[in-house]
Structures are given as structure tokens and as C-alpha cells.
CSV table of C-alpha atoms in Angstrom, one decimal:
chain,number,residue,atom,x,y,z
C,151,MET,CA,-44.9,77.6,-31.4
C,152,MET,CA,-44.4,74.4,-33.1
C,153,LYS,CA,-47.4,72.3,-33.8
C,154,THR,CA,-47.7,68.3,-33.2
C,155,ASN,CA,-48.1,66.0,-36.1
C,156,PRO,CA,-51.3,64.1,-34.9
C,157,MET,CA,-50.2,60.8,-37.3
C,158,ARG,CA,-46.3,61.3,-36.1
C,159,LEU,CA,-47.6,61.2,-32.5
C,160,LEU,CA,-50.0,58.4,-33.1
C,161,SER,CA,-47.4,56.5,-34.5
C,162,ALA,CA,-45.0,57.0,-31.6
C,163,LEU,CA,-47.6,55.9,-29.3
C,164,LEU,CA,-48.3,52.7,-30.9
C,165,LEU,CA,-44.5,52.0,-31.2
C,166,VAL,CA,-43.9,52.2,-27.6
C,167,LEU,CA,-46.9,50.1,-26.9
C,168,GLY,CA,-46.1,47.4,-29.4
C,169,LEU,CA,-42.5,47.4,-27.1
C,170,TRP,CA,-44.1,47.4,-24.1
C,171,CYS,CA,-46.6,44.5,-24.7
C,172,GLY,CA,-43.6,42.2,-26.2
C,173,LEU,CA,-41.9,42.2,-23.3
C,174,PRO,CA,-42.3,39.1,-20.7
C,175,ALA,CA,-44.5,40.2,-17.4
C,176,ALA,CA,-41.4,39.9,-15.4
C,177,ALA,CA,-39.1,42.0,-17.4
C,178,ARG,CA,-41.9,44.8,-17.6
C,179,THR,CA,-42.0,44.5,-13.7
C,180,ALA,CA,-38.1,45.1,-13.6
C,181,ARG,CA,-38.2,47.6,-16.1
C,182,ASP,CA,-40.8,49.9,-14.8
C,183,VAL,CA,-38.2,51.9,-12.7
C,184,ALA,CA,-35.1,51.1,-15.2
C,185,THR,CA,-34.0,52.7,-18.5
C,186,ARG,CA,-33.7,50.0,-21.6
C,187,GLN,CA,-30.3,48.5,-21.6
C,188,SER,CA,-28.3,49.5,-24.8
C,189,ALA,CA,-24.9,48.2,-26.0
C,190,GLU,CA,-23.7,51.6,-27.3
C,191,PRO,CA,-24.6,55.4,-26.2
C,192,ARG,CA,-27.3,56.9,-28.4
C,193,ALA,CA,-25.5,58.8,-30.7
C,194,ALA,CA,-27.4,62.2,-30.6
C,195,ASP,CA,-25.9,62.3,-27.1
C,196,ALA,CA,-22.7,60.6,-27.3
C,197,ALA,CA,-20.8,64.1,-26.7
C,198,ASP,CA,-22.0,64.0,-23.4
C,199,LEU,CA,-21.5,60.3,-22.2
C,200,LEU,CA,-18.5,59.3,-19.9
C,201,ARG,CA,-15.9,57.4,-22.0
C,202,PRO,CA,-14.1,54.1,-20.6
C,203,CYS,CA,-10.4,54.2,-20.8
C,204,PRO,CA,-9.1,53.0,-23.8
C,205,ASP,CA,-7.3,50.1,-21.8
C,206,ASP,CA,-10.6,49.2,-20.1
C,207,ASP,CA,-11.4,46.0,-22.4
C,208,SER,CA,-14.1,44.6,-19.7
C,209,GLY,CA,-16.9,46.3,-22.0
C,210,ILE,CA,-18.9,46.7,-19.0
C,211,ARG,CA,-20.1,50.4,-18.6
C,212,VAL,CA,-21.3,51.6,-15.2
C,213,GLY,CA,-24.6,53.6,-14.8
C,214,MET,CA,-22.9,56.8,-14.1
C,215,THR,CA,-21.1,56.7,-17.7
C,216,ASP,CA,-24.9,56.9,-19.0
C,217,THR,CA,-25.2,60.5,-18.5
C,218,ALA,CA,-27.7,61.0,-21.5
C,219,ALA,CA,-30.2,59.0,-19.5
C,220,TYR,CA,-30.0,61.2,-16.1
C,221,PHE,CA,-28.5,64.4,-16.8
C,222,PRO,CA,-32.1,65.5,-18.4
C,223,LEU,CA,-33.5,64.5,-15.1
C,224,LEU,CA,-31.2,66.6,-12.9
C,225,LYS,CA,-31.7,69.7,-15.3
C,226,GLY,CA,-33.5,72.6,-13.3
C,227,GLN,CA,-33.7,70.4,-10.1
C,228,ARG,CA,-32.0,70.6,-6.5
C,229,VAL,CA,-29.6,67.7,-6.6
C,230,ALA,CA,-28.5,65.6,-3.7
C,231,VAL,CA,-26.3,62.4,-3.8
C,232,LEU,CA,-25.5,59.3,-1.8
C,233,ALA,CA,-22.0,58.6,-2.6
C,234,ASN,CA,-18.6,57.6,-1.5
C,235,ARG,CA,-15.2,57.0,-2.6
C,236,THR,CA,-16.4,54.3,-5.2
C,237,SER,CA,-18.8,56.8,-7.0
C,238,VAL,CA,-16.3,57.3,-9.8
C,239,ALA,CA,-15.8,56.6,-14.0
C,240,SER,CA,-13.4,57.0,-16.5
C,241,TRP,CA,-13.6,60.0,-18.6
C,242,GLY,CA,-11.9,61.0,-21.8
C,243,GLU,CA,-9.1,59.7,-23.9
C,244,GLY,CA,-6.8,60.9,-21.0
C,245,GLN,CA,-8.2,58.0,-18.9
C,246,ARG,CA,-8.9,60.8,-16.1
C,247,SER,CA,-11.0,59.0,-13.4
C,248,ILE,CA,-13.8,61.6,-12.4
C,249,HIS,CA,-16.0,61.6,-9.2
C,250,LEU,CA,-19.7,61.8,-9.4
C,251,VAL,CA,-19.9,65.0,-7.2
C,252,ASP,CA,-17.3,66.4,-9.4
C,253,LEU,CA,-19.1,65.5,-12.8
C,254,LEU,CA,-22.4,67.2,-11.7
C,255,HIS,CA,-20.8,70.1,-10.2
C,256,ASP,CA,-18.7,70.7,-13.1
C,257,ARG,CA,-21.4,70.3,-15.6
C,258,GLY,CA,-23.5,72.9,-13.6
C,259,MET,CA,-26.2,71.0,-11.4
C,260,ASP,CA,-27.3,72.4,-8.4
C,261,LEU,CA,-25.9,70.3,-6.0
C,262,ARG,CA,-27.2,70.7,-2.7
C,263,ALA,CA,-26.0,67.9,-0.4
C,264,ILE,CA,-24.0,64.8,-0.6
C,265,PHE,CA,-24.8,62.1,1.8
C,266,SER,CA,-22.0,59.4,2.9
C,267,PRO,CA,-22.5,55.8,4.1
C,268,GLU,CA,-20.8,54.1,6.6
C,269,HIS,CA,-17.0,54.6,6.4
C,270,GLY,CA,-17.6,58.3,5.5
C,271,PHE,CA,-17.3,60.1,1.9
C,272,ARG,CA,-13.6,59.4,1.5
C,273,GLY,CA,-14.1,55.5,2.6
C,274,ASP,CA,-11.1,55.8,5.4
C,275,ALA,CA,-13.4,55.5,8.5
C,276,ASP,CA,-13.7,52.3,10.5
C,277,ALA,CA,-16.7,50.0,10.3
C,278,GLY,CA,-19.3,51.7,12.4
C,279,GLU,CA,-17.2,54.4,13.4
C,280,LYS,CA,-18.9,57.9,13.7
C,281,VAL,CA,-18.1,60.4,11.1
C,282,ARG,CA,-18.7,64.0,11.5
C,283,ASN,CA,-20.4,66.0,8.6
C,284,SER,CA,-18.1,68.0,6.9
C,285,VAL,CA,-17.8,70.3,3.5
C,286,ASP,CA,-16.5,68.9,0.4
C,287,GLU,CA,-13.2,70.9,-0.3
C,288,ARG,CA,-13.5,71.0,-3.9
C,289,THR,CA,-17.4,71.9,-4.5
C,290,GLY,CA,-18.0,73.4,-1.3
C,291,VAL,CA,-20.9,71.0,-1.1
C,292,PRO,CA,-22.1,70.0,2.2
C,293,ILE,CA,-21.5,66.3,3.3
C,294,ARG,CA,-24.2,64.7,5.7
C,295,SER,CA,-23.0,61.7,7.3
C,296,LEU,CA,-25.6,59.0,8.0
C,297,TYR,CA,-23.0,57.5,10.5
C,298,ASN,CA,-22.7,60.7,12.6
C,299,GLY,CA,-23.8,58.9,15.7
C,300,HIS,CA,-27.2,60.9,15.8
C,301,THR,CA,-29.4,59.8,12.9
C,302,LEU,CA,-29.4,57.5,10.4
C,303,ARG,CA,-31.6,59.9,8.1
C,304,PRO,CA,-31.5,63.3,7.3
C,305,SER,CA,-33.5,66.0,9.2
C,306,ASP,CA,-36.9,67.4,7.8
C,307,GLU,CA,-34.9,70.6,7.1
C,308,VAL,CA,-32.2,68.8,5.1
C,309,MET,CA,-34.5,66.9,3.2
C,310,GLY,CA,-36.5,69.8,1.9
C,311,SER,CA,-33.5,71.1,0.5
C,312,PHE,CA,-33.2,69.1,-2.8
C,313,ASP,CA,-35.5,67.6,-5.4
C,314,VAL,CA,-33.7,64.6,-6.6
C,315,LEU,CA,-31.7,62.0,-4.8
C,316,VAL,CA,-29.0,60.3,-7.3
C,317,VAL,CA,-27.5,57.0,-5.9
C,318,ASP,CA,-23.8,56.0,-6.9
C,319,MET,CA,-21.9,53.4,-4.8
C,320,GLN,CA,-20.1,50.1,-5.4
C,321,ASP,CA,-21.7,47.2,-3.6
C,322,VAL,CA,-20.2,43.6,-2.8
C,323,GLY,CA,-23.5,41.6,-2.9
C,324,LEU,CA,-23.6,40.6,0.6
C,325,ARG,CA,-26.7,41.1,3.1
C,326,PHE,CA,-24.2,42.4,6.0
C,327,TYR,CA,-22.5,44.8,3.6
C,328,THR,CA,-24.2,48.4,4.9
C,329,TYR,CA,-24.3,50.3,1.5
C,330,TYR,CA,-27.3,49.1,0.5
C,331,ILE,CA,-29.2,49.8,3.9
C,332,SER,CA,-27.9,53.2,3.6
C,333,MET,CA,-29.8,53.6,0.4
C,334,LEU,CA,-33.1,52.0,1.6
C,335,ARG,CA,-33.3,54.4,4.2
C,336,MET,CA,-32.8,57.3,2.0
C,337,MET,CA,-35.5,55.8,-0.1
C,338,GLU,CA,-37.9,55.9,3.0
C,339,ALA,CA,-37.1,59.2,3.6
C,340,ALA,CA,-37.3,60.6,-0.3
C,341,ALA,CA,-40.9,58.5,-0.1
C,342,ASP,CA,-41.8,60.4,3.0
C,343,PHE,CA,-40.7,63.8,1.5
C,344,HIS,CA,-41.8,63.1,-2.4
C,345,LYS,CA,-38.3,63.0,-3.9
C,346,GLN,CA,-37.3,61.2,-6.8
C,347,VAL,CA,-34.6,58.7,-6.2
C,348,ILE,CA,-32.2,57.6,-9.0
C,349,VAL,CA,-30.0,54.9,-8.9
C,350,LEU,CA,-26.9,54.6,-11.1
C,351,ASP,CA,-26.2,51.1,-11.0
C,352,ARG,CA,-22.8,49.4,-10.8
C,353,PRO,CA,-22.1,45.4,-11.3
C,354,ASN,CA,-22.4,42.8,-8.5
C,355,PRO,CA,-18.6,41.9,-7.9
C,356,ASN,CA,-20.2,38.6,-6.8
C,357,GLY,CA,-22.6,38.1,-9.7
C,358,GLY,CA,-25.3,36.0,-9.4
C,359,HIS,CA,-24.0,33.8,-6.6
C,360,ILE,CA,-26.8,33.2,-4.4
C,361,ALA,CA,-26.1,31.2,-0.8
C,362,GLY,CA,-26.8,31.0,2.6
C,363,PRO,CA,-29.9,31.4,4.9
C,364,ARG,CA,-32.6,34.7,4.2
C,365,LEU,CA,-32.3,37.0,6.9
C,366,ASP,CA,-35.2,36.1,9.9
C,367,MET,CA,-36.6,39.8,10.5
C,368,ARG,CA,-36.2,38.9,14.2
C,369,PHE,CA,-32.4,39.8,13.4
C,370,LYS,CA,-33.0,42.7,11.6
C,371,SER,CA,-30.4,45.0,12.1
C,372,GLY,CA,-27.9,47.5,11.0
C,373,VAL,CA,-26.2,44.7,9.4
C,374,GLY,CA,-29.2,43.2,7.7
C,375,ALA,CA,-32.4,45.1,6.6
C,376,ILE,CA,-34.6,42.9,4.4
C,377,PRO,CA,-35.3,38.8,4.1
C,378,VAL,CA,-32.7,37.9,1.5
C,379,PRO,CA,-29.8,35.4,1.3
C,380,VAL,CA,-26.3,36.5,2.6
C,381,LEU,CA,-25.3,36.1,-1.0
C,382,HIS,CA,-28.1,37.7,-2.6
C,383,GLY,CA,-27.3,38.0,-6.1
C,384,LEU,CA,-28.7,41.4,-6.9
C,385,THR,CA,-26.8,44.9,-8.1
C,386,MET,CA,-27.9,48.0,-5.9
C,387,GLY,CA,-30.5,49.0,-8.3
C,388,GLU,CA,-32.2,45.5,-8.5
C,389,ILE,CA,-31.9,45.5,-4.5
C,390,ALA,CA,-33.9,49.0,-4.6
C,391,MET,CA,-36.6,47.8,-7.2
C,392,MET,CA,-37.0,44.3,-5.0
C,393,ALA,CA,-37.2,46.2,-1.7
C,394,ARG,CA,-39.6,48.7,-2.9
C,395,GLY,CA,-41.9,46.1,-5.1
C,396,GLU,CA,-42.0,43.7,-2.1
C,397,GLY,CA,-42.9,46.5,0.3
C,398,TRP,CA,-39.9,46.3,2.3
C,399,VAL,CA,-39.7,50.1,1.7
C,400,ALA,CA,-42.0,52.9,1.1
C,401,ARG,CA,-42.9,53.1,-2.5
C,402,CYS,CA,-40.8,56.3,-3.7
C,403,ASP,CA,-40.3,57.7,-6.9
C,404,LEU,CA,-37.6,55.4,-8.2
C,405,ARG,CA,-35.2,55.4,-11.3
C,406,VAL,CA,-32.8,52.8,-12.3
C,407,ILE,CA,-29.9,53.9,-14.9
C,408,PRO,CA,-28.5,50.3,-15.7
C,409,CYS,CA,-25.0,48.9,-16.5
C,410,ARG,CA,-24.6,48.2,-20.2
C,411,ASN,CA,-23.0,45.0,-21.2
C,412,TYR,CA,-23.1,43.6,-18.2
C,413,ASP,CA,-24.8,40.6,-16.9
C,414,HIS,CA,-24.8,38.4,-13.7
C,415,SER,CA,-22.3,35.6,-15.1
C,416,ARG,CA,-19.6,37.9,-16.1
C,417,GLU,CA,-16.6,38.6,-13.6
C,418,TYR,CA,-16.2,42.3,-12.4
C,419,ILE,CA,-12.9,43.4,-11.1
C,420,LEU,CA,-13.5,46.5,-8.8
C,421,PRO,CA,-11.2,49.1,-9.9
C,422,ILE,CA,-11.5,50.7,-6.4
C,423,ALA,CA,-11.7,49.0,-3.1
C,424,PRO,CA,-15.2,49.5,-1.6
C,425,SER,CA,-14.1,50.0,2.0
C,426,PRO,CA,-10.8,49.9,4.0
C,427,ASN,CA,-11.0,46.1,5.0
C,428,LEU,CA,-11.9,44.9,1.6
C,429,PRO,CA,-8.9,45.9,-0.3
C,430,SER,CA,-8.6,43.3,-3.0
C,431,GLN,CA,-11.0,41.0,-5.0
C,432,ARG,CA,-10.3,37.8,-2.9
C,433,SER,CA,-11.3,39.7,0.1
C,434,ILE,CA,-14.4,40.7,-1.2
C,435,TYR,CA,-15.1,36.9,-2.5
C,436,LEU,CA,-14.2,35.6,1.1
C,437,TYR,CA,-15.9,38.1,3.0
C,438,ALA,CA,-19.2,36.2,2.5
C,439,SER,CA,-17.7,33.3,5.0
C,440,LEU,CA,-15.5,35.0,6.9
C,441,CYS,CA,-17.5,38.2,8.1
C,442,LEU,CA,-19.2,35.4,10.3
C,443,PHE,CA,-16.2,35.5,12.7
C,444,GLU,CA,-17.2,39.2,13.4
C,445,GLY,CA,-19.8,37.3,15.8
C,446,THR,CA,-17.2,35.5,17.5
C,447,PRO,CA,-13.8,35.9,19.4
C,448,VAL,CA,-11.8,35.1,16.2
C,449,SER,CA,-9.8,37.9,14.2
C,450,VAL,CA,-10.5,38.2,10.4
C,451,GLY,CA,-7.3,40.1,9.7
C,452,ARG,CA,-8.5,43.6,10.6
C,453,GLY,CA,-5.1,45.5,11.8
C,454,THR,CA,-2.9,43.6,9.1
C,455,ARG,CA,-2.6,44.0,5.3
C,456,MET,CA,-4.9,41.1,4.7
C,457,PRO,CA,-8.1,41.7,6.1
C,458,PHE,CA,-10.8,39.0,5.3
C,459,GLU,CA,-8.0,36.7,3.6
C,460,VAL,CA,-6.8,35.4,6.9
C,461,PHE,CA,-8.4,34.2,10.4
C,462,GLY,CA,-6.9,33.2,13.6
C,463,HIS,CA,-6.9,33.3,17.8
C,464,PRO,CA,-4.1,33.2,20.1
C,465,ASP,CA,-5.7,29.8,21.4
C,466,LEU,CA,-6.9,28.3,17.9
C,467,PHE,CA,-3.6,26.1,17.7
C,468,ALA,CA,-1.0,25.0,20.1
C,469,ARG,CA,2.4,27.1,19.8
C,470,GLY,CA,4.2,25.9,16.8
C,471,ASP,CA,1.5,23.8,15.7
C,472,SER,CA,0.0,26.9,13.7
C,473,PRO,CA,0.3,26.7,10.0
C,474,PHE,CA,0.2,30.6,10.1
C,475,GLU,CA,0.7,33.5,12.7
C,476,PHE,CA,-0.2,37.3,12.7
C,477,THR,CA,-0.5,40.0,15.0
C,478,PRO,CA,-3.6,42.9,14.8
C,479,ARG,CA,-1.7,46.3,14.6
C,480,PRO,CA,-3.7,49.8,14.7
C,481,MET,CA,-3.7,50.9,11.0
C,482,PRO,CA,-6.1,53.1,8.8
C,483,GLY,CA,-9.5,51.4,8.8
C,484,ALA,CA,-8.5,49.6,11.9
C,485,LYS,CA,-7.6,51.7,14.6
C,486,HIS,CA,-8.4,49.3,17.5
C,487,PRO,CA,-8.7,46.0,16.0
C,488,PRO,CA,-9.8,42.9,17.6
C,489,LEU,CA,-7.1,41.1,19.6
C,490,GLU,CA,-5.1,44.0,19.2
C,491,GLY,CA,-1.2,43.1,19.6
C,492,ARG,CA,-1.7,39.6,20.3
C,493,LEU,CA,-0.1,36.9,18.4
C,494,CYS,CA,-3.1,34.8,16.8
C,495,ARG,CA,-2.6,31.6,14.9
C,496,GLY,CA,-4.9,30.6,12.3
C,497,ARG,CA,-5.0,29.8,8.7
C,498,ASP,CA,-3.6,32.6,5.7
C,499,LEU,CA,-6.3,32.3,2.4
C,500,SER,CA,-4.4,35.0,0.7
C,501,THR,CA,-2.4,33.0,-1.7
C,502,MET,CA,-5.8,31.1,-2.6
C,503,PRO,CA,-6.2,31.5,-6.3
C,504,LEU,CA,-8.8,33.9,-7.4
C,505,GLU,CA,-11.1,31.9,-9.1
C,506,GLU,CA,-11.2,29.1,-6.2
C,507,ALA,CA,-11.7,32.2,-4.0
C,508,ARG,CA,-14.7,33.3,-6.2
C,509,GLN,CA,-16.4,29.5,-5.7
C,510,VAL,CA,-16.2,29.6,-1.9
C,511,GLY,CA,-19.3,31.5,-1.9
C,512,PHE,CA,-20.6,31.0,1.5
C,513,THR,CA,-19.5,28.4,3.7
C,514,LEU,CA,-20.0,27.6,7.3
C,515,ARG,CA,-16.6,25.1,7.5
C,516,TYR,CA,-14.2,27.8,9.0
C,517,VAL,CA,-16.3,28.5,11.7
C,518,ILE,CA,-17.0,25.3,12.4
C,519,GLU,CA,-13.5,24.6,12.4
C,520,CYS,CA,-12.5,27.3,15.1
C,521,TYR,CA,-15.4,26.6,17.2
C,522,ARG,CA,-14.1,23.0,17.7
C,523,GLY,CA,-10.6,24.1,17.9
C,524,LEU,CA,-11.4,26.8,20.6
C,525,GLN,CA,-13.7,24.5,22.7
C,526,LEU,CA,-15.4,27.4,24.1
C,527,GLY,CA,-18.8,26.2,23.9
C,528,GLU,CA,-21.5,29.0,24.0
C,529,ARG,CA,-19.1,31.6,24.6
C,530,PHE,CA,-17.3,31.6,21.3
C,531,PHE,CA,-20.6,33.1,19.8
C,532,THR,CA,-21.7,36.7,20.5
C,533,PRO,CA,-25.3,38.2,19.7
C,534,MET,CA,-23.9,39.7,16.4
C,535,PHE,CA,-23.6,36.2,15.1
C,536,GLU,CA,-27.4,35.9,14.7
C,537,LYS,CA,-27.1,39.4,13.0
C,538,LEU,CA,-25.0,38.2,10.5
C,539,VAL,CA,-26.0,34.6,9.9
C,540,GLY,CA,-29.6,35.9,10.0
C,541,VAL,CA,-31.3,33.1,11.3
C,542,ASP,CA,-31.2,31.2,15.1
C,543,TYR,CA,-30.5,27.7,14.1
C,544,VAL,CA,-27.0,28.0,12.7
C,545,ARG,CA,-25.3,28.5,16.1
C,546,LYS,CA,-27.6,25.7,17.7
C,547,MET,CA,-26.6,22.9,15.0
C,548,ILE,CA,-22.9,24.2,15.2
C,549,MET,CA,-23.0,23.3,18.9
C,550,ALA,CA,-25.1,20.2,18.2
C,551,GLY,CA,-22.1,19.0,16.3
C,552,CYS,CA,-24.1,18.9,12.8
C,553,SER,CA,-22.0,19.1,9.6
C,554,GLU,CA,-22.0,22.0,7.1
C,555,GLU,CA,-23.9,20.2,4.7
C,556,GLU,CA,-26.8,19.2,7.7
C,557,ILE,CA,-27.0,23.2,8.6
C,558,ALA,CA,-27.1,23.7,4.8
C,559,ALA,CA,-30.1,21.7,4.1
C,560,ARG,CA,-32.3,23.7,6.4
C,561,TRP,CA,-32.1,27.0,4.0
C,562,GLN,CA,-32.5,25.6,0.7
C,563,GLN,CA,-36.3,25.5,0.4
C,564,GLU,CA,-36.3,29.0,1.0
C,565,LEU,CA,-33.5,29.9,-1.4
C,566,GLU,CA,-35.4,28.3,-4.1
C,567,GLU,CA,-38.2,30.6,-3.1
C,568,TYR,CA,-36.2,33.3,-3.3
C,569,ARG,CA,-34.8,32.5,-6.4
C,570,THR,CA,-38.4,32.6,-8.0
C,571,LEU,CA,-38.9,36.0,-6.3
C,572,ARG,CA,-35.7,37.4,-7.6
C,573,GLN,CA,-36.6,36.7,-11.2
C,574,LYS,CA,-39.2,39.6,-11.1
C,575,TYR,CA,-36.7,42.2,-10.6
C,576,LEU,CA,-33.6,41.3,-12.5
C,577,LEU,CA,-32.2,43.9,-14.9
C,578,TYR,CA,-29.5,41.5,-16.3
C,579,PRO,CA,-29.3,38.1,-17.3
């Protein structure tokens, strides 16, 4: 048996203590559940790391690529993953894209279950559509849908079938985008069954943009789970740490594998569409504002080739006066779109320059325009509107004729409080 050198052990402990004490308090809070970021892979483990494609000049490396940081945590463990079609990274000089499930399976990990969020494991189901359990054809691993219409978390039997859960999904930085909610539900289940959760982090395409009201928890729902603004400025790893740290979910054993070479100010163009109706980077930027129409009779272009880049309604403009027209039709990801088969008149934002779309953030101007144009009064809004916007006063103020600036002033104080809270959990500048 190899003997331990007491002096070498003491030196190592002092070095670790020195590094820890040198960190600011806020940084220590965030990094107690995250591995330290580094610009380059550790040399000793470089052969076991995913390689970026040669033509990838962003320099950003998603958490999945840092296999040296999480493979040791999985060896000898029964593993489950919460993943979907976005759980991919590039491998080797051949620029081959590989899925997390295939990577773990090919590296001999004991993979016991795949949990799939909204839109399913392959990412082609409609919003909110029930997705049945199935089996991954390539690996033979069972796929457990969290959107099968029966349960939002696994059974006790399924939870007992694995030891560690790996989460890897591309979020878009919006409170009403549901992937983070599936993660939080699985974190709750993991806490109940004493399972470790490892989040392989990915950049937020909306960066550090923070805007909109914080969720009033009276309107907690499947499209809003924690009291953050519409644009929250966090990655999935940071959301997990905030929810755990603030007691919004049970305190599970959490580890975050950070992205490398990323900060919240950097533009990150998604390499793969995160869901069927966010097919472009522009739609991801405009989603924050246009998604509110899901709580009104106005179409956001589901059933067209430009979802969340257009909006309209049959009665929005007089015939012949509309600058843009479209007709929603059934298609993959929108089997029965709102206003199906009806000619809608509205606005086309699909030609908006990408940088301009990025700066739109969260605005009420489109909703206010349509509310005034349709002249439906209270009938313009459905209960979903409050679930999306997160508070009850926005509807009231729009109906009272208030301007966007007057309404936005209502949430500025709570946004400042949130900015302070957010600092405690940031992994990236």
C-alpha cells in the first residue's frame, strides 16, 4: 500500500485553504457547487475531452466538453440524464457532433434512464404536447417522458434505479421557457431520494439581459416556477444554484460543470434550435416579448416558417391596410396552431437586423398595439397572460391606457433587488 507523505498532504491542504480564502464571499457561494473554470483543458486529462470543431472560432466550450471534470463522478455509478436534442457537442478533428447519451454509452457508463422535457427527447413535439415513454433506439436506454400527461416527476421505482442525474439542455434565458422547470422538478425528486445532480452548463443566448417583472408566486405554473424576471440573465447552472440557495427547491447534492471562455456579455449563437418554434436566433431574441401573445387571441406565427418572428390576427388591420399577412397551417411542431387556416394581418419582424432584435429584450409595445387595435377590452386577455407576464397589474394598466414606460416603472425596484440577488450565484462575469 502506498504511504501518504504527511508534509505533501499538509502543503496541499494549505494551498486549497489559501485559494478558498482568497475568493470573494459571493464567488465562494457560487463555486461551492461548481468546478473552477479554466481556459484550457487539464493536460493530464486532455485525451478524454471533447474537441471543438476546427471551424468553431467562438472559443466557448460548453460544460459537456469538460469530460475530465465529470466523468470521474460517473464511473461506478448508475447514471440517468435529463436531456433533449440540444445535448450535443462537437468531437474530434472530423467535426462530428455527438449526443451526451451516445457519449456516455460509448464510454461505458452505466446509463439507466433518459428523462425528456417538454417537446420530447428528439425535440419535435408541440408545446405542452403529451409525449409517451419510449426507448432510445441506438442505446436501448428507456426514455422517461416528464410530459406524458401522468406525472411531472418519476415514480419512486424509477428514482431508485439510478445514483446520479446528469442535466444537459440548452435554455434560452426566459422565465417561461420550461426546460429549467423540468430541471428543478428533478432536483426536488433527487433531494427526496438523496441523488446527486450534475448540471453540464451551457451559455444563455440572451446573455446577461435582465428585464420584466419578477414572478408573483400567486401565478406560479408550468410556465413560471421561481420569482425571477422574464429575462433572468442566468444559465441553467446558475438557475440551479439560485433555486437551491434561496430555498425555492429542496437542497439536493448539486454540482455544476461550468462553460469555459464564456461571460454573459458575449454573443452566443445557438448551433441547434432549442425547440420547434424557436428555429432561429432572431426568434429566440424576440420570444421574450412575443410570447405574451400566447395569453391573447393574437397569433405568434405558429404554423408558419417564422414562429415568434411575426404576429397578427384576422381583425387586427382593415383588409388592404395590413403591412403583412400570413395564414397558420399545420406543420411539425405546430399540429393545430392557433387561428389555423385563417388569414392574419399583422407585423413581420423577420427582417429585423439580428443585433436590433437582440436589443429588443422585453417590451410591451407589441401587446399594447394589438390591444388597442383589436378593441376587445377584457376579452383580449386570457388567464395565461398573467402566468406569462407574472403579475396582475400589467393587464390592468394596459386596459387603463398606461404607456409602456409607466408600466415598466412598476417593476424597476424589484429588478434592482433581483440584480443584487443574482450576483451571489454568478459563475460568469
